[in-house]
PDB file of C-alpha atoms in Angstrom:
ATOM      1  CA  UNK U 932       0.000   0.000   0.000  1.00 94.00           C
ATOM      2  CA  UNK U 933       1.324   3.403  -0.985  1.00 96.00           C
ATOM      3  CA  UNK U 934       1.666   5.696   2.012  1.00 97.00           C
ATOM      4  CA  UNK U 935       2.902   9.252   2.423  1.00 98.00           C
ATOM      5  CA  UNK U 936       3.421  10.137   6.067  1.00 98.00           C
ATOM      6  CA  UNK U 937       4.133  13.733   6.958  1.00 98.00           C
ATOM      7  CA  UNK U 938       5.831  15.234   9.979  1.00 98.00           C
ATOM      8  CA  UNK U 939       3.842  16.763  12.807  1.00 98.00           C
ATOM      9  CA  UNK U 940       2.463  20.222  13.323  1.00 98.00           C
ATOM     10  CA  UNK U 941       4.879  23.102  13.791  1.00 98.00           C
ATOM     11  CA  UNK U 942       4.480  26.387  15.647  1.00 98.00           C
ATOM     12  CA  UNK U 943       7.079  28.995  14.772  1.00 98.00           C
ATOM     13  CA  UNK U 944       7.748  32.698  15.107  1.00 98.00           C
ATOM     14  CA  UNK U 945       8.187  35.092  12.178  1.00 98.00           C
ATOM     15  CA  UNK U 946      11.743  35.036  10.913  1.00 98.00           C
ATOM     16  CA  UNK U 947      12.411  31.481  12.078  1.00 98.00           C
ATOM     17  CA  UNK U 948      13.200  28.569   9.790  1.00 98.00           C
ATOM     18  CA  UNK U 949      11.493  25.207   9.492  1.00 98.00           C
ATOM     19  CA  UNK U 950      11.692  22.026   7.459  1.00 98.00           C
ATOM     20  CA  UNK U 951       8.739  19.674   7.167  1.00 98.00           C
ATOM     21  CA  UNK U 952       8.927  16.168   5.766  1.00 98.00           C
ATOM     22  CA  UNK U 953       7.018  13.561   3.783  1.00 98.00           C
ATOM     23  CA  UNK U 954       8.103   9.926   3.961  1.00 98.00           C
ATOM     24  CA  UNK U 955       6.993   7.545   1.244  1.00 98.00           C
ATOM     25  CA  UNK U 956       6.537   3.811   1.627  1.00 97.00           C
ATOM     26  CA  UNK U 957       4.990   0.915  -0.238  1.00 96.00           C
ATOM     27  CA  UNK U 958       6.488   1.840  -3.604  1.00 97.00           C
ATOM     28  CA  UNK U 959       9.777   2.642  -5.322  1.00 96.00           C
ATOM     29  CA  UNK U 960      10.293   6.100  -3.865  1.00 96.00           C
ATOM     30  CA  UNK U 961      12.990   7.280  -6.277  1.00 96.00           C
ATOM     31  CA  UNK U 962      10.917   6.786  -9.401  1.00 94.00           C
ATOM     32  CA  UNK U 963       7.826   8.830  -8.507  1.00 96.00           C
ATOM     33  CA  UNK U 964       7.699  12.603  -8.211  1.00 96.00           C
ATOM     34  CA  UNK U 965       6.512  14.228  -4.978  1.00 97.00           C
ATOM     35  CA  UNK U 966       4.549  17.484  -5.052  1.00 98.00           C
ATOM     36  CA  UNK U 967       3.727  19.982  -2.316  1.00 98.00           C
ATOM     37  CA  UNK U 968       0.341  21.692  -2.023  1.00 98.00           C
ATOM     38  CA  UNK U 969      -0.602  24.596   0.246  1.00 98.00           C
ATOM     39  CA  UNK U 970      -3.995  25.206   1.804  1.00 98.00           C
ATOM     40  CA  UNK U 971      -4.317  28.437   3.733  1.00 98.00           C
ATOM     41  CA  UNK U 972      -7.001  28.572   6.437  1.00 97.00           C
ATOM     42  CA  UNK U 973     -10.449  28.390   4.877  1.00 96.00           C
ATOM     43  CA  UNK U 974      -9.002  28.553   1.374  1.00 97.00           C
ATOM     44  CA  UNK U 975      -8.419  26.302  -1.617  1.00 97.00           C
ATOM     45  CA  UNK U 976      -5.545  24.175  -2.834  1.00 98.00           C
ATOM     46  CA  UNK U 977      -2.399  25.693  -4.396  1.00 98.00           C
ATOM     47  CA  UNK U 978       0.295  23.679  -6.135  1.00 97.00           C
ATOM     48  CA  UNK U 979       3.720  24.791  -4.869  1.00 98.00           C
ATOM     49  CA  UNK U 980       6.245  22.626  -6.650  1.00 97.00           C
ATOM     50  CA  UNK U 981       7.404  19.126  -7.437  1.00 97.00           C
ATOM     51  CA  UNK U 982      10.606  17.099  -7.145  1.00 97.00           C
ATOM     52  CA  UNK U 983      11.854  13.934  -8.811  1.00 96.00           C
ATOM     53  CA  UNK U 984      13.712  11.959  -6.128  1.00 96.00           C
ATOM     54  CA  UNK U 985      15.880  10.078  -8.595  1.00 96.00           C
ATOM     55  CA  UNK U 986      17.842  13.184  -9.669  1.00 95.00           C
ATOM     56  CA  UNK U 987      16.380  15.916  -7.400  1.00 96.00           C
ATOM     57  CA  UNK U 988      15.094  17.780 -10.454  1.00 96.00           C
ATOM     58  CA  UNK U 989      12.693  20.387  -9.037  1.00 97.00           C
ATOM     59  CA  UNK U 990      10.050  22.664 -10.524  1.00 97.00           C
ATOM     60  CA  UNK U 991       8.390  25.473  -8.572  1.00 97.00           C
ATOM     61  CA  UNK U 992       5.176  27.351  -9.138  1.00 96.00           C
ATOM     62  CA  UNK U 993       6.074  30.980  -9.957  1.00 95.00           C
ATOM     63  CA  UNK U 994       4.100  31.973  -6.853  1.00 96.00           C
ATOM     64  CA  UNK U 995       6.460  30.008  -4.616  1.00 97.00           C
ATOM     65  CA  UNK U 996       9.789  30.267  -6.463  1.00 97.00           C
ATOM     66  CA  UNK U 997      12.326  31.777  -4.093  1.00 97.00           C
ATOM     67  CA  UNK U 998       9.956  31.521  -1.126  1.00 97.00           C
ATOM     68  CA  UNK U 999      10.501  27.853  -0.239  1.00 98.00           C
ATOM     69  CA  UNK U1000      12.961  25.069  -0.969  1.00 98.00           C
ATOM     70  CA  UNK U1001      11.948  21.552  -1.925  1.00 98.00           C
ATOM     71  CA  UNK U1002      14.505  18.802  -1.424  1.00 98.00           C
ATOM     72  CA  UNK U1003      14.742  15.063  -1.030  1.00 98.00           C
ATOM     73  CA  UNK U1004      16.811  12.390   0.676  1.00 97.00           C
ATOM     74  CA  UNK U1005      16.159   9.276  -1.336  1.00 95.00           C
ATOM     75  CA  UNK U1006      18.273   7.162   1.034  1.00 96.00           C
ATOM     76  CA  UNK U1007      15.478   7.500   3.586  1.00 97.00           C
ATOM     77  CA  UNK U1008      12.567   7.894   1.138  1.00 98.00           C
ATOM     78  CA  UNK U1009      11.799  11.394   2.365  1.00 98.00           C
ATOM     79  CA  UNK U1010      10.937  14.688   0.678  1.00 98.00           C
ATOM     80  CA  UNK U1011      11.181  18.054   2.394  1.00 98.00           C
ATOM     81  CA  UNK U1012       9.706  21.523   2.230  1.00 98.00           C
ATOM     82  CA  UNK U1013      11.594  24.253   4.007  1.00 98.00           C
ATOM     83  CA  UNK U1014      11.520  27.956   4.764  1.00 98.00           C
ATOM     84  CA  UNK U1015      14.503  30.060   5.842  1.00 98.00           C
ATOM     85  CA  UNK U1016      12.562  33.043   7.180  1.00 97.00           C
ATOM     86  CA  UNK U1017       8.914  32.483   7.979  1.00 98.00           C
ATOM     87  CA  UNK U1018       6.128  35.030   7.703  1.00 98.00           C
ATOM     88  CA  UNK U1019       2.723  34.990   9.326  1.00 98.00           C
ATOM     89  CA  UNK U1020       1.251  34.473   5.856  1.00 98.00           C
ATOM     90  CA  UNK U1021       2.989  31.066   5.669  1.00 98.00           C
ATOM     91  CA  UNK U1022       0.438  29.775   8.186  1.00 98.00           C
ATOM     92  CA  UNK U1023      -1.314  26.948   6.363  1.00 98.00           C
ATOM     93  CA  UNK U1024      -1.788  23.234   5.994  1.00 98.00           C
ATOM     94  CA  UNK U1025       0.798  21.694   3.689  1.00 98.00           C
ATOM     95  CA  UNK U1026       0.226  18.433   1.862  1.00 98.00           C
ATOM     96  CA  UNK U1027       2.604  16.237  -0.065  1.00 98.00           C
ATOM     97  CA  UNK U1028       1.113  14.291  -2.943  1.00 98.00           C
ATOM     98  CA  UNK U1029       2.278  11.818  -5.559  1.00 97.00           C
ATOM     99  CA  UNK U1030       1.329  11.463  -9.204  1.00 96.00           C
ATOM    100  CA  UNK U1031       1.188   7.951 -10.641  1.00 93.00           C
ATOM    101  CA  UNK U1032       3.834   6.725 -13.067  1.00 87.00           C
ATOM    102  CA  UNK U1033       1.590   7.551 -16.025  1.00 88.00           C
ATOM    103  CA  UNK U1034      -0.780  10.373 -15.298  1.00 87.00           C
ATOM    104  CA  UNK U1035      -0.877  14.023 -14.477  1.00 92.00           C
ATOM    105  CA  UNK U1036      -2.910  14.008 -11.261  1.00 97.00           C
ATOM    106  CA  UNK U1037      -2.216  13.157  -7.636  1.00 97.00           C
ATOM    107  CA  UNK U1038      -3.511   9.774  -6.556  1.00 96.00           C
ATOM    108  CA  UNK U1039      -1.806   9.566  -3.160  1.00 97.00           C
ATOM    109  CA  UNK U1040      -1.713  12.264  -0.496  1.00 98.00           C
ATOM    110  CA  UNK U1041      -0.051  12.737   2.861  1.00 98.00           C
ATOM    111  CA  UNK U1042      -2.172  13.553   5.877  1.00 98.00           C
ATOM    112  CA  UNK U1043      -0.995  17.161   5.961  1.00 98.00           C
ATOM    113  CA  UNK U1044       1.284  19.223   8.211  1.00 98.00           C
ATOM    114  CA  UNK U1045      -0.128  22.312   9.900  1.00 98.00           C
ATOM    115  CA  UNK U1046       2.352  25.160  10.090  1.00 98.00           C
ATOM    116  CA  UNK U1047       1.443  28.050  12.361  1.00 98.00           C
ATOM    117  CA  UNK U1048       3.568  31.197  12.293  1.00 98.00           C
ATOM    118  CA  UNK U1049       2.743  33.646  15.044  1.00 97.00           C
ATOM    119  CA  UNK U1050       4.587  36.057  17.278  1.00 96.00           C
TER     120      UNK U1050
ATOM    121  CA  UNK P 504      -1.295  30.306 -17.114  1.00 86.00           C
ATOM    122  CA  UNK P 505      -4.641  28.564 -17.451  1.00 92.00           C
ATOM    123  CA  UNK P 506      -7.180  29.604 -14.824  1.00 96.00           C
ATOM    124  CA  UNK P 507      -9.882  27.200 -13.655  1.00 97.00           C
ATOM    125  CA  UNK P 508     -13.138  28.750 -12.457  1.00 98.00           C
ATOM    126  CA  UNK P 509     -15.575  26.533 -10.587  1.00 98.00           C
ATOM    127  CA  UNK P 510     -19.260  27.223 -10.163  1.00 97.00           C
ATOM    128  CA  UNK P 511     -21.196  27.598  -8.083  1.00 97.00           C
ATOM    129  CA  UNK P 512     -19.101  28.464  -5.043  1.00 98.00           C
ATOM    130  CA  UNK P 513     -21.661  26.715  -2.833  1.00 98.00           C
ATOM    131  CA  UNK P 514     -24.346  24.183  -3.709  1.00 98.00           C
ATOM    132  CA  UNK P 515     -27.084  23.572  -1.135  1.00 97.00           C
ATOM    133  CA  UNK P 516     -28.832  20.273  -1.677  1.00 97.00           C
ATOM    134  CA  UNK P 517     -30.578  17.504   0.220  1.00 97.00           C
ATOM    135  CA  UNK P 518     -29.436  13.875   0.461  1.00 97.00           C
ATOM    136  CA  UNK P 519     -30.716  11.936  -2.532  1.00 97.00           C
ATOM    137  CA  UNK P 520     -30.600  14.925  -4.857  1.00 97.00           C
ATOM    138  CA  UNK P 521     -28.389  15.278  -7.914  1.00 98.00           C
ATOM    139  CA  UNK P 522     -25.367  17.589  -7.775  1.00 98.00           C
ATOM    140  CA  UNK P 523     -23.856  19.186 -10.862  1.00 98.00           C
ATOM    141  CA  UNK P 524     -20.545  21.007 -10.435  1.00 98.00           C
ATOM    142  CA  UNK P 525     -18.880  23.017 -13.174  1.00 98.00           C
ATOM    143  CA  UNK P 526     -15.222  23.715 -13.930  1.00 98.00           C
ATOM    144  CA  UNK P 527     -14.408  26.139 -16.709  1.00 98.00           C
ATOM    145  CA  UNK P 528     -10.889  26.649 -18.081  1.00 97.00           C
ATOM    146  CA  UNK P 529      -9.656  29.988 -19.421  1.00 96.00           C
ATOM    147  CA  UNK P 530      -8.430  28.153 -22.529  1.00 95.00           C
ATOM    148  CA  UNK P 531      -8.913  24.731 -24.002  1.00 95.00           C
ATOM    149  CA  UNK P 532      -7.205  21.858 -22.195  1.00 94.00           C
ATOM    150  CA  UNK P 533      -6.808  18.188 -22.961  1.00 94.00           C
ATOM    151  CA  UNK P 534      -9.329  15.990 -21.187  1.00 94.00           C
ATOM    152  CA  UNK P 535      -6.404  13.792 -20.170  1.00 93.00           C
ATOM    153  CA  UNK P 536      -5.187  16.597 -17.939  1.00 95.00           C
ATOM    154  CA  UNK P 537      -8.369  17.299 -15.945  1.00 97.00           C
ATOM    155  CA  UNK P 538      -8.986  15.753 -12.516  1.00 98.00           C
ATOM    156  CA  UNK P 539     -11.476  16.163  -9.672  1.00 98.00           C
ATOM    157  CA  UNK P 540     -10.851  15.825  -5.939  1.00 98.00           C
ATOM    158  CA  UNK P 541     -13.070  15.635  -2.875  1.00 98.00           C
ATOM    159  CA  UNK P 542     -12.002  17.173   0.418  1.00 98.00           C
ATOM    160  CA  UNK P 543     -13.909  16.437   3.585  1.00 97.00           C
ATOM    161  CA  UNK P 544     -13.197  18.972   6.371  1.00 95.00           C
ATOM    162  CA  UNK P 545     -10.142  17.985   8.371  1.00 95.00           C
ATOM    163  CA  UNK P 546      -8.972  15.477   5.769  1.00 97.00           C
ATOM    164  CA  UNK P 547      -6.548  15.447   2.882  1.00 98.00           C
ATOM    165  CA  UNK P 548      -7.967  15.699  -0.646  1.00 98.00           C
ATOM    166  CA  UNK P 549      -8.991  12.453  -2.296  1.00 98.00           C
ATOM    167  CA  UNK P 550      -8.775  11.777  -6.032  1.00 98.00           C
ATOM    168  CA  UNK P 551     -12.213  11.107  -7.542  1.00 98.00           C
ATOM    169  CA  UNK P 552     -11.876  11.474 -11.301  1.00 98.00           C
ATOM    170  CA  UNK P 553      -8.950  11.725 -13.702  1.00 97.00           C
ATOM    171  CA  UNK P 554      -8.814  12.067 -17.460  1.00 96.00           C
ATOM    172  CA  UNK P 555     -12.026  14.105 -17.071  1.00 97.00           C
ATOM    173  CA  UNK P 556     -14.206  10.990 -16.827  1.00 98.00           C
ATOM    174  CA  UNK P 557     -12.303   8.043 -15.334  1.00 97.00           C
ATOM    175  CA  UNK P 558     -13.244   7.137 -11.789  1.00 98.00           C
ATOM    176  CA  UNK P 559     -10.326   6.489  -9.452  1.00 97.00           C
ATOM    177  CA  UNK P 560     -10.075   3.172  -7.656  1.00 95.00           C
ATOM    178  CA  UNK P 561     -12.806   2.699  -5.074  1.00 96.00           C
ATOM    179  CA  UNK P 562     -14.880   5.721  -6.107  1.00 98.00           C
ATOM    180  CA  UNK P 563     -18.618   4.916  -6.162  1.00 97.00           C
ATOM    181  CA  UNK P 564     -20.332   5.000  -9.530  1.00 97.00           C
ATOM    182  CA  UNK P 565     -22.681   7.786  -8.413  1.00 98.00           C
ATOM    183  CA  UNK P 566     -19.721  10.066  -9.222  1.00 98.00           C
ATOM    184  CA  UNK P 567     -19.187  10.809 -12.896  1.00 98.00           C
ATOM    185  CA  UNK P 568     -17.140  13.294 -14.864  1.00 98.00           C
ATOM    186  CA  UNK P 569     -17.634  14.699 -18.335  1.00 98.00           C
ATOM    187  CA  UNK P 570     -16.645  17.522 -20.626  1.00 97.00           C
ATOM    188  CA  UNK P 571     -13.996  18.628 -23.062  1.00 95.00           C
ATOM    189  CA  UNK P 572     -12.240  21.745 -24.234  1.00 96.00           C
ATOM    190  CA  UNK P 573     -12.988  24.421 -21.663  1.00 97.00           C
ATOM    191  CA  UNK P 574     -16.086  23.066 -19.898  1.00 98.00           C
ATOM    192  CA  UNK P 575     -16.020  20.138 -17.501  1.00 98.00           C
ATOM    193  CA  UNK P 576     -18.623  18.760 -15.121  1.00 98.00           C
ATOM    194  CA  UNK P 577     -18.638  16.580 -12.045  1.00 98.00           C
ATOM    195  CA  UNK P 578     -21.991  14.958 -11.347  1.00 98.00           C
ATOM    196  CA  UNK P 579     -23.066  13.165  -8.194  1.00 98.00           C
ATOM    197  CA  UNK P 580     -26.211  11.289  -9.158  1.00 97.00           C
ATOM    198  CA  UNK P 581     -27.719  10.868  -5.695  1.00 97.00           C
ATOM    199  CA  UNK P 582     -26.064  12.602  -2.759  1.00 97.00           C
ATOM    200  CA  UNK P 583     -25.149  10.450   0.198  1.00 97.00           C
ATOM    201  CA  UNK P 584     -24.431  12.020   3.627  1.00 96.00           C
ATOM    202  CA  UNK P 585     -20.690  11.431   3.175  1.00 96.00           C
ATOM    203  CA  UNK P 586     -20.661  13.393  -0.120  1.00 97.00           C
ATOM    204  CA  UNK P 587     -21.137  16.772   1.554  1.00 97.00           C
ATOM    205  CA  UNK P 588     -17.664  18.200   1.111  1.00 98.00           C
ATOM    206  CA  UNK P 589     -15.603  20.581  -1.014  1.00 98.00           C
ATOM    207  CA  UNK P 590     -14.753  19.561  -4.574  1.00 98.00           C
ATOM    208  CA  UNK P 591     -11.797  20.840  -6.598  1.00 98.00           C
ATOM    209  CA  UNK P 592     -10.953  20.511 -10.248  1.00 98.00           C
ATOM    210  CA  UNK P 593      -7.303  20.455 -11.271  1.00 98.00           C
ATOM    211  CA  UNK P 594      -5.509  20.724 -14.560  1.00 97.00           C
ATOM    212  CA  UNK P 595      -2.001  19.815 -15.654  1.00 94.00           C
ATOM    213  CA  UNK P 596      -0.573  22.739 -17.561  1.00 89.00           C
ATOM    214  CA  UNK P 597       2.412  20.999 -19.105  1.00 87.00           C
ATOM    215  CA  UNK P 598       6.088  21.387 -18.154  1.00 89.00           C
ATOM    216  CA  UNK P 599       5.358  20.005 -14.687  1.00 89.00           C
ATOM    217  CA  UNK P 600       2.874  22.660 -13.625  1.00 91.00           C
ATOM    218  CA  UNK P 601      -0.567  22.245 -12.099  1.00 95.00           C
ATOM    219  CA  UNK P 602      -3.419  24.543 -11.105  1.00 96.00           C
ATOM    220  CA  UNK P 603      -6.579  24.019  -9.053  1.00 98.00           C
ATOM    221  CA  UNK P 604      -9.977  25.614  -9.244  1.00 98.00           C
ATOM    222  CA  UNK P 605     -11.135  27.559  -6.209  1.00 98.00           C
ATOM    223  CA  UNK P 606     -13.482  24.787  -5.101  1.00 98.00           C
ATOM    224  CA  UNK P 607     -17.214  24.178  -4.805  1.00 98.00           C
ATOM    225  CA  UNK P 608     -18.718  23.421  -1.414  1.00 98.00           C
ATOM    226  CA  UNK P 609     -21.621  20.976  -1.429  1.00 98.00           C
ATOM    227  CA  UNK P 610     -23.600  21.590   1.747  1.00 97.00           C
ATOM    228  CA  UNK P 611     -26.704  20.089   3.260  1.00 94.00           C
ATOM    229  CA  UNK P 612     -29.820  22.129   2.591  1.00 92.00           C
TER     230      UNK P 612
END
């Protein structure tokens, strides 16, 4: 069974850094891309970017380019989303998701990581 | 960038009724690149439909998708209590980019 398990909720102050994770299991991690999706409180879904674990090739949405960093450690089947200097507007639920080998949709999702940024 | 506009924002219906949700693209897209998701409050999104009309594994057949070009529809033939949720359409824009519609909330009338 394909599973994406995300790290727990984080509470941070503005200006702090954070790195959240998404661990894949039940499939060949290196050969499937992992995407990140933001959901601000009471709002819709926004695609942030995607990484290919095999070669770490990464593509960002223009809205998030330069604002976050997506990375991967394929030795431990884990993808990451990180911020170097948080803002209150980064408060949101963040999901990782995986497209299938042939298809341009996301058929597996993590449970979400709630990031709260508040002074 | 292709923009997806969903309508209505909120649909108020009773269990057993038919729900028709619309997703309109700002320019024509391939049906292969259009998907629908369901999100129940407090849960992660769940894939319902891909390729505009193909039900994902385990999705009940009361859910159906249709459309082509710029106009796509998700239909729930008879609403069950567990179907009251928010529904999103999504399109793949090529070159590893995706966009979502703003969502339609299906609420109990």
